[in-house]
XYZ file of C-alpha atoms in Angstrom:
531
model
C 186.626 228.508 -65.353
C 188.107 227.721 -62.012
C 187.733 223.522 -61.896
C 187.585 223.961 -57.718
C 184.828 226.756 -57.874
C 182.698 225.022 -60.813
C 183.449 221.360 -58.771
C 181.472 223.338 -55.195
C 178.878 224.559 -57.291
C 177.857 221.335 -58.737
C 177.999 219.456 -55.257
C 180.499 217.186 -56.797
C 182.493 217.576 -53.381
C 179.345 217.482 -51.544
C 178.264 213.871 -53.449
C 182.038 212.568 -52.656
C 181.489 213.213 -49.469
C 178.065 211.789 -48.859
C 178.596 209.220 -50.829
C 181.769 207.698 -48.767
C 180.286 208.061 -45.740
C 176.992 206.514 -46.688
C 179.013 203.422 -48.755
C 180.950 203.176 -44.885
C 177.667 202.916 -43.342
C 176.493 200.385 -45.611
C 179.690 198.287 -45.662
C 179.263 197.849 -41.509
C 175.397 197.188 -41.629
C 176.101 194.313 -44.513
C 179.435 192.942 -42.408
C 177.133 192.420 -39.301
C 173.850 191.411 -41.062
C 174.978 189.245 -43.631
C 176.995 186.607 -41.664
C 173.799 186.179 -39.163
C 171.876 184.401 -42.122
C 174.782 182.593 -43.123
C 175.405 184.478 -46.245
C 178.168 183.199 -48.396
C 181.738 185.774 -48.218
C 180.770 186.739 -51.740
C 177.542 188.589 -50.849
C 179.679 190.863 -48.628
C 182.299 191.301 -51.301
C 179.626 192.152 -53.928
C 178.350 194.830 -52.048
C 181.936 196.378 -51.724
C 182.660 196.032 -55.236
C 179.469 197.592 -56.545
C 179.776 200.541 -53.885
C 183.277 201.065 -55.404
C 182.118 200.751 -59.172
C 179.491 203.021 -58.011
C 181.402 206.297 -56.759
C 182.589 207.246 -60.008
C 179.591 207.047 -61.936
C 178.065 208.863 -58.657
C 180.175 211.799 -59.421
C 179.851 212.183 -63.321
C 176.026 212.568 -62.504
C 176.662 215.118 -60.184
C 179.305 217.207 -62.620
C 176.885 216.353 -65.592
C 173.542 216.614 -64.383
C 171.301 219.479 -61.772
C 168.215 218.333 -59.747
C 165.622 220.575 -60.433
C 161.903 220.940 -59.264
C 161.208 219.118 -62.981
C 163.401 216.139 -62.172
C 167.314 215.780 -63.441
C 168.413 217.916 -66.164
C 172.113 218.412 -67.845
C 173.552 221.252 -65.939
C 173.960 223.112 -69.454
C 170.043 223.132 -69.876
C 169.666 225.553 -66.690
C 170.086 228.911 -66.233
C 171.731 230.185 -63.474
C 168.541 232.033 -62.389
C 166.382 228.605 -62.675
C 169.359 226.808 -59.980
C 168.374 225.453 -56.979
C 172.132 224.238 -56.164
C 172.717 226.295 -53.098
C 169.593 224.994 -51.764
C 170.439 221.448 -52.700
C 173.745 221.923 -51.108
C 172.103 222.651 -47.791
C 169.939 219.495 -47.867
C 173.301 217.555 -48.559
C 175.085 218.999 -45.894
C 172.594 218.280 -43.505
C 172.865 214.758 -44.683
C 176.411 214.631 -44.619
C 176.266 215.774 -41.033
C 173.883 213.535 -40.100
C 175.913 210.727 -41.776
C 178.761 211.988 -39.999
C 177.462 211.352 -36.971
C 176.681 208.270 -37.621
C 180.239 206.854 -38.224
C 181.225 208.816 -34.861
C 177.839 206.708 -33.070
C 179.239 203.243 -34.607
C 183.101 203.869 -33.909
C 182.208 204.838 -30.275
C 180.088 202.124 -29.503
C 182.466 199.410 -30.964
C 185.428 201.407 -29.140
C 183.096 202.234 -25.740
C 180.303 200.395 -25.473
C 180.636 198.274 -22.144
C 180.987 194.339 -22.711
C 178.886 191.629 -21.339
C 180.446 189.765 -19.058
C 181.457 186.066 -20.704
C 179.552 183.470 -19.791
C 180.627 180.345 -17.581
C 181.615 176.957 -19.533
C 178.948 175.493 -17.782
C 176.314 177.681 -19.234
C 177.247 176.397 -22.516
C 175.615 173.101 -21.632
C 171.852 172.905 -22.175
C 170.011 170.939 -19.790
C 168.617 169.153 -22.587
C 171.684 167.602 -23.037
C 172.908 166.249 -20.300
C 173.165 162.484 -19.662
C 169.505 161.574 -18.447
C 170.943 159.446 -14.694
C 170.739 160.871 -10.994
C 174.080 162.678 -10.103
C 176.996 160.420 -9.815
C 175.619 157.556 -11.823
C 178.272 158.378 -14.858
C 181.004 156.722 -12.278
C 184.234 157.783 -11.697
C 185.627 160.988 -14.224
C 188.835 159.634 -16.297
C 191.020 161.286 -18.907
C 190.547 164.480 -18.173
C 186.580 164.845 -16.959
C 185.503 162.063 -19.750
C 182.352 160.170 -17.633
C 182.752 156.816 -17.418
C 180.030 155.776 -19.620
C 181.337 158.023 -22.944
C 182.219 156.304 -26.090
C 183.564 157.765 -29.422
C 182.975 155.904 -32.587
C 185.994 156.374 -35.248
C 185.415 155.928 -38.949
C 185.878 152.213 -39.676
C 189.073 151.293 -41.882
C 188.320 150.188 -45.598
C 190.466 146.918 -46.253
C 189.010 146.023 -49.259
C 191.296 144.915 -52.046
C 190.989 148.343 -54.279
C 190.863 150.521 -51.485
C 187.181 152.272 -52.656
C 184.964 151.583 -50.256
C 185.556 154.311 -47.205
C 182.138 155.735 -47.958
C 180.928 152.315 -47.458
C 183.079 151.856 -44.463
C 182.123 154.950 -42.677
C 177.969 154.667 -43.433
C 178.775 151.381 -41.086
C 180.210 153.198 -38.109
C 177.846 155.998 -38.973
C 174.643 154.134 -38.441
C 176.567 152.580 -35.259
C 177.319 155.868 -33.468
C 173.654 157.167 -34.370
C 171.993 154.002 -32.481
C 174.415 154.573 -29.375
C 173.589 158.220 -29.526
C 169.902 157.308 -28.448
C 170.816 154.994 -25.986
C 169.501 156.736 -22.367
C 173.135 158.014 -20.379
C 175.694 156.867 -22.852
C 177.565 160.573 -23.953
C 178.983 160.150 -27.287
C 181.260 162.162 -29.054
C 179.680 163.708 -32.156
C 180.532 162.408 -35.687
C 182.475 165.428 -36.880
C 183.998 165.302 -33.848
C 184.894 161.463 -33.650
C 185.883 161.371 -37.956
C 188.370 164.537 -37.824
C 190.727 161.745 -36.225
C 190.724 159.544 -39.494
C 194.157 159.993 -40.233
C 195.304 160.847 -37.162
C 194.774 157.041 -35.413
C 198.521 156.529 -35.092
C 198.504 159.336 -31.736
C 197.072 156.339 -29.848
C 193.807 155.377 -28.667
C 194.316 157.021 -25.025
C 195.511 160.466 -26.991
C 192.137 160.064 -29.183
C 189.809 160.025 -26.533
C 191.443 162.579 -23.914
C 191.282 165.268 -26.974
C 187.475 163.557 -27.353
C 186.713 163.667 -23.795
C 185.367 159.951 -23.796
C 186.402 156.996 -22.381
C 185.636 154.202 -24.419
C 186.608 154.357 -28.220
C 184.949 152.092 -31.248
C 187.393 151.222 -33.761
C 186.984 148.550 -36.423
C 187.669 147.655 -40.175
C 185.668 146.659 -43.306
C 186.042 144.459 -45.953
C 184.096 144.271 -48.942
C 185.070 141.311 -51.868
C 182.260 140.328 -54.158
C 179.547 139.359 -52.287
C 181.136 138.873 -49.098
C 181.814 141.550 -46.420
C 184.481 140.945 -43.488
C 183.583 143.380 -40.495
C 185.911 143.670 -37.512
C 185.279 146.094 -34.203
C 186.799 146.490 -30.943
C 185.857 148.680 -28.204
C 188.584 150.151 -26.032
C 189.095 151.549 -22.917
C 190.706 154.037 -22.955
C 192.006 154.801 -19.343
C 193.649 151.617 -19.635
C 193.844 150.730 -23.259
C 192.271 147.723 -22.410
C 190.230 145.817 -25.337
C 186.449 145.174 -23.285
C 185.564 143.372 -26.563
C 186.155 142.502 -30.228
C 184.316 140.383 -32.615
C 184.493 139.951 -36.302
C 181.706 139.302 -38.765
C 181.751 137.321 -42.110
C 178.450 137.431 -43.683
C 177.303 137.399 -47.163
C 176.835 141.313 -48.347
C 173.260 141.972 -48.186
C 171.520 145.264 -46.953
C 169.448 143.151 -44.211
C 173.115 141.507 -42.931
C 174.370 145.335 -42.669
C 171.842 145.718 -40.427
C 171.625 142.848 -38.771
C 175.623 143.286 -37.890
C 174.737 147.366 -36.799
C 173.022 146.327 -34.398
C 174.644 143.245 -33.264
C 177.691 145.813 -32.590
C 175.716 148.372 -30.709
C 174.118 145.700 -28.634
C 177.587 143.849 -27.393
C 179.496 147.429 -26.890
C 176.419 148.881 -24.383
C 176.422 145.067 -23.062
C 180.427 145.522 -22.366
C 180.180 148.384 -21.071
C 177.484 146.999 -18.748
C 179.447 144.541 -17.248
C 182.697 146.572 -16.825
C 181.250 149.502 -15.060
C 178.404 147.414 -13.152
C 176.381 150.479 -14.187
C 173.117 150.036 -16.174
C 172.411 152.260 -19.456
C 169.418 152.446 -21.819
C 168.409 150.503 -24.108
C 169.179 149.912 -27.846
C 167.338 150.266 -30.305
C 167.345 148.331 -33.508
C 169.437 149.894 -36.203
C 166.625 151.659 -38.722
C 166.170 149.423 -42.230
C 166.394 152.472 -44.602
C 166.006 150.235 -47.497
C 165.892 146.503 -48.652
C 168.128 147.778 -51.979
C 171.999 147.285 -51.360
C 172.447 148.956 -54.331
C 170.018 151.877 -53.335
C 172.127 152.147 -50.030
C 175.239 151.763 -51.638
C 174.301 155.646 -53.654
C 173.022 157.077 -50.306
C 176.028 156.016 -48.229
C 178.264 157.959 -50.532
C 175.946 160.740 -50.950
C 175.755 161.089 -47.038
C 179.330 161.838 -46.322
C 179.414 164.557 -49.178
C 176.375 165.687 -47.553
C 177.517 166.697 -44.066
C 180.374 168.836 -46.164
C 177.658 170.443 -48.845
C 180.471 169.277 -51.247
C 179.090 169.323 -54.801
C 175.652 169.178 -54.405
C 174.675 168.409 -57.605
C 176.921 165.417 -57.298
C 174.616 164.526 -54.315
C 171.206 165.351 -55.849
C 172.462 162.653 -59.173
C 173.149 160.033 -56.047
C 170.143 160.158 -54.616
C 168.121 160.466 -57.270
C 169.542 157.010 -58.828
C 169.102 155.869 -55.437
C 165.080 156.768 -55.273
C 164.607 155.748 -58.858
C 166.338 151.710 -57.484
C 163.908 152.378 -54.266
C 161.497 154.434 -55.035
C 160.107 154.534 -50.951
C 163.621 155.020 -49.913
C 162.628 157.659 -47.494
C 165.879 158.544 -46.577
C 167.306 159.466 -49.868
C 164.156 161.588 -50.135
C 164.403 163.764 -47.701
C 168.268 163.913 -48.336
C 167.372 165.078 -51.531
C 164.854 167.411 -50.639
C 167.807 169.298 -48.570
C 169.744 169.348 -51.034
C 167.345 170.665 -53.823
C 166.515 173.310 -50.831
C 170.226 174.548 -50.221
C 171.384 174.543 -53.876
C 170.490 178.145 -54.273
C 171.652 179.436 -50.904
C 175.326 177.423 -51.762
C 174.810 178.804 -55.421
C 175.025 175.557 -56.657
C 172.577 174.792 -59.956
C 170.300 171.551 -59.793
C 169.540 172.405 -63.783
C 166.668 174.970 -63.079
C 166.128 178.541 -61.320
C 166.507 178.916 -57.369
C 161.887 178.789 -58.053
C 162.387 175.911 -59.242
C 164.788 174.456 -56.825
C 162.692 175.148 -54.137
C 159.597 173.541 -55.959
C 161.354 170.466 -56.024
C 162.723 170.550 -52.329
C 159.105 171.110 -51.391
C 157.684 168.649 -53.516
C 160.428 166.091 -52.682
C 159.905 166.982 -48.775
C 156.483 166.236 -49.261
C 156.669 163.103 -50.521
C 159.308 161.811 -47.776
C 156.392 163.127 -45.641
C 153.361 160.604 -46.884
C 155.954 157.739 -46.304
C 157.071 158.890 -42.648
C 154.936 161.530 -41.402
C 157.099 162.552 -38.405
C 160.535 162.210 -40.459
C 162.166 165.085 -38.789
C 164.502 166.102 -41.548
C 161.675 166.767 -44.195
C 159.747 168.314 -41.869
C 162.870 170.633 -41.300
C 163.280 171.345 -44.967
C 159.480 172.232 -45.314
C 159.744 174.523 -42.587
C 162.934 176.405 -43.995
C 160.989 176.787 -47.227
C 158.165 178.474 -45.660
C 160.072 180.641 -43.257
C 162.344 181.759 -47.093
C 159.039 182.470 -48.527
C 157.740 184.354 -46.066
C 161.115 186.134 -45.675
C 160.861 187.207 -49.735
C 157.048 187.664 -49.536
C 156.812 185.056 -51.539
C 153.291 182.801 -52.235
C 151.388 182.001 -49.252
C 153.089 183.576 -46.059
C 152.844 182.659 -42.708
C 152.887 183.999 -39.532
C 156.110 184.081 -37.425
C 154.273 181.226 -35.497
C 153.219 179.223 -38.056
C 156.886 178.979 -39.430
C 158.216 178.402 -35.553
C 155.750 175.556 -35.089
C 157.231 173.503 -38.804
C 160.626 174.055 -37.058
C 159.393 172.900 -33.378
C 158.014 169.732 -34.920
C 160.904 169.049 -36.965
C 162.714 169.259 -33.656
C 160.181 166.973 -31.832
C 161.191 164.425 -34.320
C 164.819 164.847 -34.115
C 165.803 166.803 -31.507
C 169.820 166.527 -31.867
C 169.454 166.916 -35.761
C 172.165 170.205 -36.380
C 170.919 171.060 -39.375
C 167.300 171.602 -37.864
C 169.287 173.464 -34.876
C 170.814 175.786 -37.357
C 167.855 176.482 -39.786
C 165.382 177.251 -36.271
C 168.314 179.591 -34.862
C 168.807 181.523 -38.378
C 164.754 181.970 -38.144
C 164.793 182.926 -34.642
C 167.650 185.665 -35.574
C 165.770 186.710 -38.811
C 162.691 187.543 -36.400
C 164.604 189.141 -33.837
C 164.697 186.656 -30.906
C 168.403 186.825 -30.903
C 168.740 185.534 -27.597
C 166.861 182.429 -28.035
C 168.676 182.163 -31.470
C 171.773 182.010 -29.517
C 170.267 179.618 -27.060
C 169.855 176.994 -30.313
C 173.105 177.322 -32.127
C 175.233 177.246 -28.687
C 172.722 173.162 -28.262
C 174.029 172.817 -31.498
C 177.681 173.672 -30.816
C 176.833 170.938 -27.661
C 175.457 168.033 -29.832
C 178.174 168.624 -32.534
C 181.310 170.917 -31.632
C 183.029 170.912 -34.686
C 179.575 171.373 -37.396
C 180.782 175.096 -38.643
C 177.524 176.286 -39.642
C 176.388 176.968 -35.696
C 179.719 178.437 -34.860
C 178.991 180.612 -37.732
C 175.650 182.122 -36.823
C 176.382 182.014 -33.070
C 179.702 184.411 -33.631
C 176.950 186.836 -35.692
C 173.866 186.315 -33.245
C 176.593 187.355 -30.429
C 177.687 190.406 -31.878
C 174.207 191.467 -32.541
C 173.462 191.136 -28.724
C 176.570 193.647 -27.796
C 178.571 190.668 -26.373
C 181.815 191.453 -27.888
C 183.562 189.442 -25.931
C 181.385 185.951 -26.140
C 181.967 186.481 -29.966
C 185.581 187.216 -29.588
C 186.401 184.108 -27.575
C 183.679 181.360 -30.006
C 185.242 182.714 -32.884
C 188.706 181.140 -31.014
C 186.823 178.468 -29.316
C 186.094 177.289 -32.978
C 189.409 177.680 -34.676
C 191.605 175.749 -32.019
C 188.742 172.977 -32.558
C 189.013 172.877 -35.987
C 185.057 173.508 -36.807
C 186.516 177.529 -37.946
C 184.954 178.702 -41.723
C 186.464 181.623 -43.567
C 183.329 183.295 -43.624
C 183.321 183.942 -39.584
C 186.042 186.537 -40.376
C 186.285 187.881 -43.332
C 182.905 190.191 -42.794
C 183.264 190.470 -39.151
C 186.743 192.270 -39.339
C 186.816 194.569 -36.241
C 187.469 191.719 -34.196
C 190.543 191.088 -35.712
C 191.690 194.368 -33.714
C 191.094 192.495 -30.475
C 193.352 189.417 -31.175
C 197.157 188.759 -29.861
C 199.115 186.909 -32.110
C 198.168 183.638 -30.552
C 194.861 183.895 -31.275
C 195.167 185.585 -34.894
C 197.469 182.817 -35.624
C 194.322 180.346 -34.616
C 191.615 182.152 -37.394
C 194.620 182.174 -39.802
C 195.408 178.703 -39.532
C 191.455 177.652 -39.635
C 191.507 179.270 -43.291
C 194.227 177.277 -44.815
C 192.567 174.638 -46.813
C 196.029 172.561 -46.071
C 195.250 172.740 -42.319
C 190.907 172.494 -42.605
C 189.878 170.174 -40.040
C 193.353 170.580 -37.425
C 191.982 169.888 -34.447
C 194.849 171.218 -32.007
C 196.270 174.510 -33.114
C 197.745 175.367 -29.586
C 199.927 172.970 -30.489
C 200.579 173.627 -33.706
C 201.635 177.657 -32.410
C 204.213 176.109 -29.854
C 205.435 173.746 -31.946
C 206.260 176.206 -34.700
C 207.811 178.764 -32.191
C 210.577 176.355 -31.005
């Protein structure tokens, strides 16, 4: 028997054929789709793997086995007279052809296809964001365009005697830098943004807030020793590294002293900024009592930080739970929780139960955050991402495309510069197909938060879905040299490697080194390294 003759008659060649170029076709569908719904990198890799697995198996079936009009039979069972091979052969050369044609459509239009011009810096600023004051009114533009009335709040220094208590330390300059961020025409610098610079305060204060593009920088210590607390802040300015103010606070350590201090801070740095600018801002409001417990606040505060990094979620979920079960109307710790029940499948990460049950106690938990604060904006978020999965799956009771965009718009209405709600509205914008306005939300929340990876993420995807090549090219560097790069933004989006100089490939490199997560300047990093 000639192997080659008996290998055409079975198709074998034919299936090797179609089956490569479908598994090609497949591979750049799932690198473009996947990263759009922020898919983890091992969802891409799966599909690769089984794909592979698949081909040989794919080619046994075709040596072993015929398709006849009765279904699959072993190619010993039928006669030669009773083959429909040649015919079958036809129909898979037609759809090798047509998959061939295919590749040569997606290789063209990557290679060809004309790219969209790149949009102006200045379009990358929302109106919604901009300092609420008639034109001018931010005073004179120092350190490099920082307005005058810009402040940056950096994590607090923990002085206590063990040296345990930076969670502790940075919930206080946390709940600081969220009261200033409501105060009407003060800019400041997000949280991600302001923290990446925690071990990095010995560059100077002047250094700190040109790279921040602010000119006033928060800085302060705590110290916690039995039931006293020492806090210490100073407020800076920056052009002229000038101390406007600086105060220290010695109070007994009690959840409504925390507070009391918060705001007491917030108040005297908008004050001092007040009278050195002669320029009047908002405001303040009163620092939000999340819960009479110091215990209770103790667990959230260290759940919080790990939190914003979706580090060990269970961890979290056993935080705030402890914390609930101290207070149970802690609504806070709720909601928290509720996100965290609601992302432990999508991060793969078991609570003790099935992904149905995870999201049965998300929506349960969001729920009850909900009968405490009606307009809380985070549960109202998590509800909304839970319907808009369900409806996504078919599962339960699905809603319209505008019943899911209305839980996300009033999620937003309660907390507009929230960047997880940003993120979760943009992914269900993309799912639908309003790419554009899916862009529109993750580039507000690149604006309110520059270095949260999650919008970088899906805008890079969204951008490449619209045909703007170029726009994804240069986010996808925007985001390394800031530090706010994930592996996950390259590893399934791979032709754009093929458009990088060395500069820039050294960039998305860099940003995947877990030794260098969080650098914050690789320009100079690359020039310092090529000396």
């Amino acid at each position: 028997m000639n192997l080659l003759k008996e290998l055409q008659r079975r198709n074998v060649i034919r299936m090797a054929g179609l089956y490569l170029v479908g598994a090609w076709l497949v591979t750049q569908v799932a690198g473009t789709v996947f990263p759009m719904f922020g898919a983890p990198d091992w969802v891409a890799r799966s599909v690769v793997l089984v794909l592979a697995i698949g081909f040989i198996p794919a080619l046994v079936v075709s040596w072993v086995f015929e398709l006849t009009p009765e279904g699959l039979k072993r190619d010993s069972e039928v006669t030669r007279s009773e083959s429909i091979a040649p015919q079958t052969a036809r129909r898979m050369d037609v759809l090798l052809l047509v998959g061939l044609v295919a590749v040569v459509a997606v290789v063209a239009a990557d290679r060809f296809w004309p790219r969209a011009a790149q949009a102006p810096v200045a379009a990358a600023i929302s109106p919604a964001t901009a300092p609420d004051t008639a034109p001018g009114a931010l005073g004179k533009d120092v350190l490099s365009g920082a307005p005058a009335q810009s402040i940056a709040v950096l994590p607090f220094a923990d002085l206590s005697p063990a040296g345990d208590q930076a969670y502790f330390a940075d919930g206080i300059s946390d709940e600081i830098l969220n009261v200033l961020v409501s105060v009407k025409g003060l800019s400041v610098a997000s949280r991600t943004s302001s923290f990446q610079f925690r071990s990095q305060q010995s560059m100077g204060i002047p250094a700190i807030a040109g790279e921040l593009k602010v000119r006033h920088v928060l800085e302060g210590s705590v110290r916690q020793a039995g039931d006293r607390i020492r806090i210490t802040a100073q407020l800076i300015d920056a052009s002229s590294d000038a101390h406007l103010w600086s105060e220290t606070f010695d109070r007994t350590l009690t959840t409504e002293n925390l507070f009391d201090i918060q705001d007491e801070i917030a108040k005297a740095i908008v004050a001092a900024i007040d009278s050195n600018l002669g320029v009047q801002v908002g405001a303040v409001s009163s620092v939000p009592q999340r819960t009479g417990n110091l215990d209770a606040y103790t667990l959230y505060l260290q759940a919080r930080p790990r939190y914003n990094a979706r580090e060990n979620l269970p961890q979290i979920a056993e935080l705030l739970g402890r914390a609930v079960e101290i207070d149970p109307d802690f609504v806070d710790a709720i909601a928290l929780r509720a996100s965290v029940a609601m992302l432990s499948p999508i991060y793969e990460e078991s609570l003790g139960g099935s992904a149905a049950a995870a999201r049965e106690l998300a929506r349960q938990l969001a729920k009850q955050a909900l009968a405490l604060q009606p307009r809380h904006g985070l549960a109202l978020g998590v509800l909304a991402s839970l319907d808009a999965q369900d409806t996504a799956a078919g599962r339960g009771a699905r809603l319209s495309v505008a019943e899911v965009m209305q839980g996300f718009d009033a999620a937003l209405a309660a907390d507009p510069r929230h960047v997880d709600l940003l993120n979760w509205r943009g992914r269900w914008l993309a799912y639908v197909g309003r790419f554009a306005d899916a862009e529109t939300d993750f580039r507000l929340c690149r604006t309110v938060d520059p270095a949260y990876a999650p919008c970088r993420v899906n805008q890079v995807a969204v951008l490449i879905t619209l045909g703007r090549r170029d726009d994804a090219r240069q986010a996808i560097i925007d985001a390394a040299a800031e530090g706010a790069l994930v592996s996950t933004m390259t590893s399934s989006n791979l032709m754009l490697w093929r458009a990088l100089d060395m500069r820039e490939a050294f960039y998305m490199a860099g940003s995947m080194d877990p030794r260098l997560r969080g650098w914050h300047d690789f320009p100079a990093l690359y020039e310092a390294l090529g000396q």
